[in-house]
mmCIF file of C-alpha atoms in Angstrom:
data_model
loop_
_atom_site.group_PDB
_atom_site.id
_atom_site.type_symbol
_atom_site.label_atom_id
_atom_site.label_comp_id
_atom_site.label_asym_id
_atom_site.label_seq_id
_atom_site.Cartn_x
_atom_site.Cartn_y
_atom_site.Cartn_z
ATOM 1 C CA MET A 13 0.194 0.064 -0.313
ATOM 2 C CA LYS A 14 3.087 2.210 0.097
ATOM 3 C CA ASN A 15 2.507 3.516 -3.309
ATOM 4 C CA SER A 16 -1.207 3.997 -3.133
ATOM 5 C CA HIS A 17 -1.828 7.750 -3.228
ATOM 6 C CA SER A 18 -3.443 9.376 -6.241
ATOM 7 C CA GLU A 19 -3.389 13.206 -5.729
ATOM 8 C CA ALA A 20 -6.097 13.525 -8.358
ATOM 9 C CA TYR A 21 -8.490 11.392 -6.449
ATOM 10 C CA ALA A 22 -7.526 13.280 -3.143
ATOM 11 C CA ALA A 23 -8.227 16.414 -5.029
ATOM 12 C CA ALA A 24 -11.510 15.152 -5.948
ATOM 13 C CA GLY A 25 -12.285 14.740 -2.373
ATOM 14 C CA VAL A 26 -11.381 10.887 -1.643
ATOM 15 C CA ASP A 27 -8.306 9.880 0.341
ATOM 16 C CA ILE A 28 -7.695 6.270 -0.618
ATOM 17 C CA THR A 29 -4.853 6.372 2.255
ATOM 18 C CA ALA A 30 -7.267 7.192 4.775
ATOM 19 C CA GLY A 31 -9.433 3.369 4.054
ATOM 20 C CA TYR A 32 -5.973 1.924 4.691
ATOM 21 C CA GLN A 33 -5.603 3.792 8.110
ATOM 22 C CA GLY A 34 -9.119 2.876 9.122
ATOM 23 C CA VAL A 35 -8.879 -0.448 7.999
ATOM 24 C CA GLU A 36 -5.889 -1.153 10.150
ATOM 25 C CA LEU A 37 -7.505 0.426 13.297
ATOM 26 C CA MET A 38 -10.528 -1.737 12.882
ATOM 27 C CA LYS A 39 -8.637 -5.035 12.789
ATOM 28 C CA LYS A 40 -8.043 -5.561 16.379
ATOM 29 C CA HIS A 41 -12.296 -5.157 16.915
ATOM 30 C CA VAL A 42 -12.763 -8.100 14.192
ATOM 31 C CA ALA A 43 -9.915 -10.242 15.529
ATOM 32 C CA ARG A 44 -12.595 -10.650 18.782
ATOM 33 C CA THR A 45 -15.023 -12.188 16.539
ATOM 34 C CA MET A 46 -13.231 -14.914 14.577
ATOM 35 C CA ILE A 47 -15.123 -18.111 15.352
ATOM 36 C CA PRO A 48 -14.420 -21.570 14.061
ATOM 37 C CA GLY A 49 -15.402 -21.546 10.327
ATOM 38 C CA VAL A 50 -13.341 -18.389 9.270
ATOM 39 C CA VAL A 51 -11.275 -19.031 6.612
ATOM 40 C CA SER A 52 -9.946 -15.702 5.652
ATOM 41 C CA GLY A 53 -9.280 -12.384 7.616
ATOM 42 C CA ILE A 54 -10.157 -9.170 5.972
ATOM 43 C CA GLY A 55 -8.673 -7.128 2.946
ATOM 44 C CA GLY A 56 -9.471 -9.772 0.395
ATOM 45 C CA PHE A 57 -12.273 -9.103 -2.297
ATOM 46 C CA GLY A 58 -14.164 -11.562 -0.565
ATOM 47 C CA GLY A 59 -15.003 -12.933 2.911
ATOM 48 C CA LEU A 60 -14.515 -16.689 3.440
ATOM 49 C CA PHE A 61 -16.337 -19.349 5.973
ATOM 50 C CA ALA A 62 -16.606 -22.958 6.008
ATOM 51 C CA PRO A 63 -19.981 -23.795 7.756
ATOM 52 C CA ASP A 64 -19.996 -27.074 9.894
ATOM 53 C CA VAL A 65 -22.738 -28.621 8.748
ATOM 54 C CA ALA A 66 -22.084 -32.355 10.717
ATOM 55 C CA GLY A 67 -25.176 -33.589 12.236
ATOM 56 C CA MET A 68 -27.470 -31.627 9.994
ATOM 57 C CA LYS A 69 -29.537 -33.591 7.441
ATOM 58 C CA GLU A 70 -30.439 -30.639 5.202
ATOM 59 C CA PRO A 71 -28.582 -27.704 6.134
ATOM 60 C CA VAL A 72 -30.039 -24.200 4.517
ATOM 61 C CA LEU A 73 -28.552 -20.977 4.724
ATOM 62 C CA VAL A 74 -30.530 -18.152 5.636
ATOM 63 C CA SER A 75 -30.048 -14.533 5.069
ATOM 64 C CA GLY A 76 -31.079 -11.227 6.440
ATOM 65 C CA THR A 77 -29.779 -7.634 5.896
ATOM 66 C CA ASP A 78 -31.055 -4.019 7.296
ATOM 67 C CA GLY A 79 -29.378 -0.687 8.636
ATOM 68 C CA VAL A 80 -29.533 1.973 11.455
ATOM 69 C CA GLY A 81 -32.208 3.896 9.759
ATOM 70 C CA THR A 82 -32.073 7.682 11.063
ATOM 71 C CA LYS A 83 -30.823 6.545 14.445
ATOM 72 C CA ILE A 84 -27.664 7.331 12.943
ATOM 73 C CA ARG A 85 -28.656 10.819 13.231
ATOM 74 C CA ILE A 86 -28.911 10.906 16.838
ATOM 75 C CA ALA A 87 -25.125 9.445 16.821
ATOM 76 C CA GLN A 88 -24.171 12.440 14.805
ATOM 77 C CA LEU A 89 -25.501 14.557 17.089
ATOM 78 C CA LEU A 90 -23.696 12.977 20.227
ATOM 79 C CA ASN A 91 -20.760 12.807 18.233
ATOM 80 C CA ARG A 92 -20.395 9.280 19.853
ATOM 81 C CA HIS A 93 -19.893 6.272 16.945
ATOM 82 C CA ASP A 94 -19.366 2.898 19.291
ATOM 83 C CA THR A 95 -22.791 1.544 19.312
ATOM 84 C CA ILE A 96 -24.985 1.945 16.256
ATOM 85 C CA GLY A 97 -22.791 -0.777 14.943
ATOM 86 C CA ILE A 98 -24.354 -3.071 17.390
ATOM 87 C CA ASP A 99 -27.717 -1.846 16.330
ATOM 88 C CA CYS A 100 -26.597 -2.642 12.712
ATOM 89 C CA VAL A 101 -26.210 -6.252 13.647
ATOM 90 C CA ALA A 102 -29.270 -6.660 15.736
ATOM 91 C CA MET A 103 -31.292 -5.819 12.812
ATOM 92 C CA CYS A 104 -29.774 -8.553 11.243
ATOM 93 C CA VAL A 105 -29.041 -11.511 13.422
ATOM 94 C CA ASN A 106 -32.655 -10.848 15.548
ATOM 95 C CA ASP A 107 -34.804 -11.583 11.969
ATOM 96 C CA ILE A 108 -32.961 -14.654 11.063
ATOM 97 C CA ILE A 109 -32.897 -15.908 14.710
ATOM 98 C CA CYS A 110 -36.702 -16.132 14.050
ATOM 99 C CA CYS A 111 -36.715 -18.728 11.780
ATOM 100 C CA GLY A 112 -34.138 -20.419 14.081
ATOM 101 C CA ALA A 113 -30.923 -19.967 12.279
ATOM 102 C CA ARG A 114 -27.725 -19.366 14.103
ATOM 103 C CA PRO A 115 -25.942 -17.026 12.362
ATOM 104 C CA LEU A 116 -22.528 -17.555 11.009
ATOM 105 C CA PHE A 117 -21.072 -14.307 9.722
ATOM 106 C CA PHE A 118 -21.601 -10.560 9.072
ATOM 107 C CA LEU A 119 -20.399 -7.837 6.481
ATOM 108 C CA ASP A 120 -20.716 -4.148 6.768
ATOM 109 C CA TYR A 121 -21.111 -1.604 4.533
ATOM 110 C CA ILE A 122 -20.018 2.275 5.284
ATOM 111 C CA ALA A 123 -21.291 5.256 3.155
ATOM 112 C CA ILE A 124 -19.225 8.375 4.756
ATOM 113 C CA GLY A 125 -19.262 11.996 3.028
ATOM 114 C CA LYS A 126 -15.511 12.271 4.329
ATOM 115 C CA ASN A 127 -13.030 9.322 5.890
ATOM 116 C CA GLU A 128 -12.099 10.105 9.440
ATOM 117 C CA PRO A 129 -10.335 6.628 10.094
ATOM 118 C CA GLN A 130 -10.977 6.688 13.781
ATOM 119 C CA LYS A 131 -14.494 7.532 13.217
ATOM 120 C CA VAL A 132 -15.119 4.354 10.996
ATOM 121 C CA ALA A 133 -13.248 1.980 13.490
ATOM 122 C CA ASP A 134 -15.117 3.122 16.415
ATOM 123 C CA MET A 135 -18.338 1.934 14.191
ATOM 124 C CA VAL A 136 -16.332 -1.280 13.131
ATOM 125 C CA SER A 137 -15.955 -1.276 17.200
ATOM 126 C CA GLY A 138 -19.839 -1.794 17.838
ATOM 127 C CA VAL A 139 -20.488 -4.246 14.600
ATOM 128 C CA ALA A 140 -17.777 -6.939 16.135
ATOM 129 C CA GLU A 141 -19.386 -6.231 19.721
ATOM 130 C CA GLY A 142 -22.244 -6.905 17.806
ATOM 131 C CA CYS A 143 -21.162 -9.846 16.359
ATOM 132 C CA VAL A 144 -19.776 -11.180 19.860
ATOM 133 C CA GLN A 145 -23.137 -11.117 21.258
ATOM 134 C CA ALA A 146 -24.291 -13.024 18.275
ATOM 135 C CA GLY A 147 -21.724 -15.555 18.728
ATOM 136 C CA CYS A 148 -21.038 -14.593 14.557
ATOM 137 C CA ALA A 149 -18.087 -13.383 12.316
ATOM 138 C CA LEU A 150 -17.397 -10.561 10.967
ATOM 139 C CA ILE A 151 -15.371 -11.511 8.111
ATOM 140 C CA GLY A 152 -15.795 -8.324 5.722
ATOM 141 C CA GLY A 153 -17.030 -5.411 4.896
ATOM 142 C CA GLU A 154 -17.030 -2.108 2.729
ATOM 143 C CA THR A 155 -16.077 1.963 3.476
ATOM 144 C CA ALA A 156 -17.209 4.440 0.576
ATOM 145 C CA GLU A 157 -16.085 7.897 0.606
ATOM 146 C CA HIS A 158 -19.009 10.001 -1.107
ATOM 147 C CA PRO A 159 -17.603 13.793 -1.435
ATOM 148 C CA GLY A 160 -20.568 15.994 -2.764
ATOM 149 C CA VAL A 161 -22.875 13.703 -2.425
ATOM 150 C CA MET A 162 -23.268 13.558 1.338
ATOM 151 C CA ALA A 163 -21.892 16.020 3.664
ATOM 152 C CA PRO A 164 -18.374 15.309 5.280
ATOM 153 C CA GLU A 165 -19.663 14.395 8.828
ATOM 154 C CA ASP A 166 -22.632 12.095 7.235
ATOM 155 C CA TYR A 167 -22.383 8.775 7.015
ATOM 156 C CA ASP A 168 -24.806 5.732 6.650
ATOM 157 C CA LEU A 169 -24.581 2.444 8.003
ATOM 158 C CA ALA A 170 -26.007 -1.000 6.923
ATOM 159 C CA GLY A 171 -24.948 -4.687 6.710
ATOM 160 C CA PHE A 172 -26.133 -8.313 6.196
ATOM 161 C CA THR A 173 -25.649 -11.715 8.214
ATOM 162 C CA VAL A 174 -26.013 -15.543 6.731
ATOM 163 C CA GLY A 175 -27.145 -18.229 9.012
ATOM 164 C CA ILE A 176 -27.450 -21.863 9.040
ATOM 165 C CA VAL A 177 -30.359 -24.086 10.231
ATOM 166 C CA ASP A 178 -31.304 -27.639 9.863
ATOM 167 C CA ARG A 179 -34.697 -27.516 7.444
ATOM 168 C CA GLY A 180 -36.404 -29.758 9.612
ATOM 169 C CA ASN A 181 -35.662 -27.128 12.547
ATOM 170 C CA ILE A 182 -36.738 -24.277 10.727
ATOM 171 C CA ILE A 183 -39.517 -22.245 13.110
ATOM 172 C CA ASP A 184 -41.839 -20.924 9.995
ATOM 173 C CA GLY A 185 -44.944 -20.654 11.818
ATOM 174 C CA SER A 186 -47.283 -22.934 10.769
ATOM 175 C CA LYS A 187 -47.344 -25.161 14.320
ATOM 176 C CA VAL A 188 -48.894 -22.057 15.714
ATOM 177 C CA ALA A 189 -52.448 -23.148 16.662
ATOM 178 C CA GLU A 190 -54.816 -21.495 19.127
ATOM 179 C CA GLY A 191 -53.785 -21.753 22.853
ATOM 180 C CA ASP A 192 -50.399 -20.933 22.146
ATOM 181 C CA VAL A 193 -48.497 -18.745 24.623
ATOM 182 C CA LEU A 194 -46.855 -15.632 23.231
ATOM 183 C CA ILE A 195 -43.854 -14.632 25.573
ATOM 184 C CA GLY A 196 -42.089 -11.315 25.192
ATOM 185 C CA LEU A 197 -38.625 -10.553 25.570
ATOM 186 C CA ALA A 198 -38.114 -7.419 26.819
ATOM 187 C CA SER A 199 -36.524 -4.382 24.723
ATOM 188 C CA THR A 200 -33.729 -1.775 25.736
ATOM 189 C CA GLY A 201 -36.084 1.026 24.541
ATOM 190 C CA VAL A 202 -36.424 2.657 21.468
ATOM 191 C CA HIS A 203 -34.141 0.054 19.289
ATOM 192 C CA SER A 204 -33.281 1.362 15.306
ATOM 193 C CA ASN A 205 -37.257 2.224 14.223
ATOM 194 C CA GLY A 206 -39.541 4.592 14.272
ATOM 195 C CA PHE A 207 -37.102 7.333 14.747
ATOM 196 C CA SER A 208 -37.970 9.675 12.107
ATOM 197 C CA LEU A 209 -41.103 10.393 14.392
ATOM 198 C CA VAL A 210 -39.152 10.411 17.273
ATOM 199 C CA ARG A 211 -37.062 13.072 15.611
ATOM 200 C CA LYS A 212 -40.044 14.722 14.977
ATOM 201 C CA VAL A 213 -41.745 14.772 18.383
ATOM 202 C CA PHE A 214 -38.614 15.825 19.992
ATOM 203 C CA ASP A 215 -37.548 18.407 17.385
ATOM 204 C CA ILE A 216 -34.017 16.785 17.808
ATOM 205 C CA GLU A 217 -32.238 19.347 15.923
ATOM 206 C CA LYS A 218 -33.010 21.741 18.664
ATOM 207 C CA ALA A 219 -32.998 19.228 21.628
ATOM 208 C CA ASP A 220 -30.908 19.371 24.646
ATOM 209 C CA LEU A 221 -29.779 15.541 24.461
ATOM 210 C CA THR A 222 -27.351 15.445 27.324
ATOM 211 C CA ALA A 223 -29.719 17.036 29.990
ATOM 212 C CA PRO A 224 -30.952 14.865 32.681
ATOM 213 C CA MET A 225 -34.337 14.149 32.860
ATOM 214 C CA THR A 226 -36.663 13.894 35.559
ATOM 215 C CA GLU A 227 -39.106 11.764 32.908
ATOM 216 C CA LEU A 228 -36.493 9.341 31.965
ATOM 217 C CA GLU A 229 -35.406 8.568 35.572
ATOM 218 C CA GLY A 230 -32.606 10.748 35.232
ATOM 219 C CA LYS A 231 -31.419 9.791 32.059
ATOM 220 C CA SER A 232 -30.570 12.072 29.338
ATOM 221 C CA LEU A 233 -32.886 12.090 26.358
ATOM 222 C CA GLY A 234 -29.625 11.050 24.100
ATOM 223 C CA GLU A 235 -28.610 8.345 26.560
ATOM 224 C CA VAL A 236 -31.694 6.960 26.075
ATOM 225 C CA LEU A 237 -32.366 7.059 22.383
ATOM 226 C CA LEU A 238 -28.999 6.043 21.365
ATOM 227 C CA ALA A 239 -29.116 2.802 24.006
ATOM 228 C CA PRO A 240 -28.142 -0.393 21.309
ATOM 229 C CA THR A 241 -31.047 -3.116 20.204
ATOM 230 C CA LYS A 242 -30.885 -6.072 22.153
ATOM 231 C CA ILE A 243 -29.842 -8.626 20.355
ATOM 232 C CA TYR A 244 -31.628 -12.082 21.104
ATOM 233 C CA VAL A 245 -29.655 -14.184 19.663
ATOM 234 C CA LYS A 246 -28.208 -16.734 22.476
ATOM 235 C CA SER A 247 -31.228 -16.561 24.407
ATOM 236 C CA VAL A 248 -33.555 -17.991 21.350
ATOM 237 C CA LEU A 249 -30.487 -20.639 20.776
ATOM 238 C CA ALA A 250 -31.098 -21.358 24.459
ATOM 239 C CA LEU A 251 -34.722 -22.362 24.078
ATOM 240 C CA ILE A 252 -34.215 -24.311 20.868
ATOM 241 C CA ASP A 253 -31.071 -25.987 22.322
ATOM 242 C CA GLY A 254 -33.000 -26.719 25.688
ATOM 243 C CA GLY A 255 -35.874 -28.798 23.803
ATOM 244 C CA VAL A 256 -38.049 -25.529 23.697
ATOM 245 C CA ASP A 257 -40.962 -26.250 21.371
ATOM 246 C CA LEU A 258 -40.872 -23.050 19.592
ATOM 247 C CA HIS A 259 -43.927 -22.645 17.009
ATOM 248 C CA GLY A 260 -43.122 -19.091 15.766
ATOM 249 C CA ALA A 261 -40.979 -16.124 16.352
ATOM 250 C CA SER A 262 -41.291 -12.476 15.603
ATOM 251 C CA HIS A 263 -38.807 -9.434 15.900
ATOM 252 C CA VAL A 264 -40.781 -5.759 16.444
ATOM 253 C CA THR A 265 -39.273 -3.516 14.425
ATOM 254 C CA GLY A 266 -40.948 -1.045 12.351
ATOM 255 C CA GLY A 267 -44.710 -1.705 12.003
ATOM 256 C CA GLY A 268 -44.369 -2.573 15.471
ATOM 257 C CA PHE A 269 -46.915 -5.295 16.812
ATOM 258 C CA TYR A 270 -49.333 -4.186 13.948
ATOM 259 C CA GLU A 271 -46.978 -5.209 11.521
ATOM 260 C CA ASN A 272 -44.724 -8.132 12.569
ATOM 261 C CA VAL A 273 -46.702 -10.238 15.200
ATOM 262 C CA PRO A 274 -48.887 -11.279 12.303
ATOM 263 C CA ARG A 275 -46.304 -12.449 10.265
ATOM 264 C CA MET A 276 -45.394 -15.690 12.415
ATOM 265 C CA LEU A 277 -49.371 -16.077 12.589
ATOM 266 C CA PRO A 278 -50.859 -19.196 10.214
ATOM 267 C CA GLU A 279 -54.342 -18.504 8.706
ATOM 268 C CA GLY A 280 -57.023 -18.332 11.100
ATOM 269 C CA CYS A 281 -55.241 -17.313 13.925
ATOM 270 C CA ALA A 282 -54.585 -14.122 16.065
ATOM 271 C CA ALA A 283 -53.120 -12.587 18.614
ATOM 272 C CA SER A 284 -53.930 -11.131 21.619
ATOM 273 C CA ILE A 285 -51.641 -9.221 23.762
ATOM 274 C CA ASP A 286 -51.968 -7.859 27.115
ATOM 275 C CA GLY A 287 -49.870 -4.342 26.522
ATOM 276 C CA LYS A 288 -48.752 -3.894 30.436
ATOM 277 C CA ALA A 289 -47.901 -7.593 30.729
ATOM 278 C CA LEU A 290 -44.019 -6.141 31.015
ATOM 279 C CA PRO A 291 -42.571 -3.122 32.591
ATOM 280 C CA GLN A 292 -43.585 -0.014 30.781
ATOM 281 C CA LEU A 293 -40.414 1.936 29.817
ATOM 282 C CA PRO A 294 -40.284 5.675 30.297
ATOM 283 C CA ILE A 295 -39.229 6.528 26.973
ATOM 284 C CA PHE A 296 -42.243 5.773 25.575
ATOM 285 C CA ARG A 297 -44.755 7.271 27.642
ATOM 286 C CA LEU A 298 -42.342 10.714 26.907
ATOM 287 C CA ILE A 299 -42.861 10.230 22.950
ATOM 288 C CA GLN A 300 -46.753 9.613 23.343
ATOM 289 C CA GLU A 301 -47.366 12.132 25.703
ATOM 290 C CA LYS A 302 -45.314 14.929 23.950
ATOM 291 C CA GLY A 303 -46.376 13.855 20.353
ATOM 292 C CA LYS A 304 -49.952 13.330 21.451
ATOM 293 C CA ILE A 305 -49.523 9.796 19.792
ATOM 294 C CA SER A 306 -52.448 7.588 19.941
ATOM 295 C CA ASP A 307 -52.215 3.731 21.629
ATOM 296 C CA HIS A 308 -52.924 2.527 18.085
ATOM 297 C CA ASP A 309 -49.956 4.291 16.459
ATOM 298 C CA MET A 310 -47.620 3.697 19.701
ATOM 299 C CA TYR A 311 -48.108 0.154 18.981
ATOM 300 C CA ASN A 312 -48.116 0.431 14.934
ATOM 301 C CA THR A 313 -44.999 2.008 15.116
ATOM 302 C CA PHE A 314 -42.601 1.283 18.417
ATOM 303 C CA ASN A 315 -41.607 -2.208 20.081
ATOM 304 C CA MET A 316 -43.286 -0.435 23.029
ATOM 305 C CA GLY A 317 -40.610 -2.618 25.195
ATOM 306 C CA VAL A 318 -40.683 -6.118 23.627
ATOM 307 C CA GLY A 319 -38.162 -6.386 21.274
ATOM 308 C CA MET A 320 -38.868 -10.272 20.493
ATOM 309 C CA VAL A 321 -42.595 -12.080 20.418
ATOM 310 C CA LEU A 322 -42.195 -15.697 20.933
ATOM 311 C CA ALA A 323 -44.975 -18.632 20.330
ATOM 312 C CA LEU A 324 -45.074 -22.206 21.972
ATOM 313 C CA PRO A 325 -47.223 -24.649 23.797
ATOM 314 C CA ALA A 326 -49.011 -23.574 27.047
ATOM 315 C CA ASN A 327 -47.172 -26.622 28.681
ATOM 316 C CA GLU A 328 -43.975 -25.183 27.862
ATOM 317 C CA ALA A 329 -44.613 -21.710 28.613
ATOM 318 C CA GLU A 330 -42.929 -22.222 32.452
ATOM 319 C CA LYS A 331 -39.694 -23.964 31.158
ATOM 320 C CA ALA A 332 -39.298 -21.435 28.659
ATOM 321 C CA LEU A 333 -39.334 -18.349 31.188
ATOM 322 C CA GLU A 334 -36.997 -20.272 33.244
ATOM 323 C CA LEU A 335 -34.267 -20.958 29.985
ATOM 324 C CA LEU A 336 -34.773 -17.272 29.267
ATOM 325 C CA ALA A 337 -34.117 -15.687 33.311
ATOM 326 C CA LYS A 338 -30.740 -18.244 32.673
ATOM 327 C CA ALA A 339 -29.896 -16.391 29.455
ATOM 328 C CA GLY A 340 -30.389 -13.003 31.755
ATOM 329 C CA GLU A 341 -33.420 -12.080 29.370
ATOM 330 C CA THR A 342 -36.542 -10.375 31.398
ATOM 331 C CA ALA A 343 -39.444 -12.353 29.558
ATOM 332 C CA ALA A 344 -42.975 -12.736 31.011
ATOM 333 C CA VAL A 345 -46.338 -14.418 29.376
ATOM 334 C CA ILE A 346 -47.863 -10.849 27.098
ATOM 335 C CA GLY A 347 -50.572 -13.039 25.063
ATOM 336 C CA LYS A 348 -51.969 -16.133 23.835
ATOM 337 C CA VAL A 349 -52.820 -17.145 20.046
ATOM 338 C CA VAL A 350 -56.750 -17.229 19.687
ATOM 339 C CA ALA A 351 -58.792 -18.364 16.495
ATOM 340 C CA GLY A 352 -60.698 -16.084 14.376
ATOM 341 C CA GLY A 353 -59.230 -13.033 11.901
ATOM 342 C CA PHE A 354 -55.411 -12.701 10.836
ATOM 343 C CA GLY A 355 -53.770 -9.869 13.270
ATOM 344 C CA VAL A 356 -53.287 -8.213 16.785
ATOM 345 C CA GLU A 357 -55.496 -7.121 19.517
ATOM 346 C CA VAL A 358 -53.269 -5.418 21.776
ATOM 347 C CA LEU A 359 -55.362 -4.930 25.291
#
């Protein structure tokens, strides 16, 4: 890389040497994510991974992709970039665990107005932490400098993951039936969706993000909004490995309960949910009061304190809750599956 420098390209706003510096800074973070199966390190043209399919009758690869969305603006305003990478990983791995897939690896993509190596390394440190939490490897990525298209301080972060599950163990919602209980896994806050509404409600460009707020139990608005999305992979795998017969799983993201829970319900089944079964987080009360938002719109936009909903036989609920508690989750029965239409009723 010693001779790799273009004066002409630099004059156009792209510093390729900054990219090399960023790679060097992020290597220590990437190293934390190495797991059996990784064949190549970062820096090549492709990330190589050899999955262990021993014991699987018919392995199926499962992929998921997502980004952090406009939550990134909160990180930019606070000049803190080391947590949104967790969000990026979470939004992908929480999706594929819903069908029982164990994440294998992750790749990220950063588009940035001006490449600042330390800022990029901070973002990747969060991605690496998310991969550690999910038990997968960070095997590659890309950073693209976009001068003239993005402002120097602007950036976007997205990524994708690939996981694996034996075809016979895929969780697809087909076994969900009347009488199944619904267990909710607590969220850490707003997670990574609904931030266009959040930014509007708080007029975020003018808001004081660092002052402690009594409505948020002494925490600042910025601290609460930037709290990373909870990664549920290891907890759900604990249920699967513990023999719990999971019938369905739903990652509660954009569209809230009304859009996401029906995705795991077969025709003829609906979900009846007690909206107060888990402790209500202060941030959602504050958003609703300040924005004068209806209950329906809140549950149709936010996770409302429940980041994952699981459907399983009623006689396995106690076992599931015990396993989830051992995995460090705050979880509770929040409703049941009922016969009838196709949808969700929040009581």
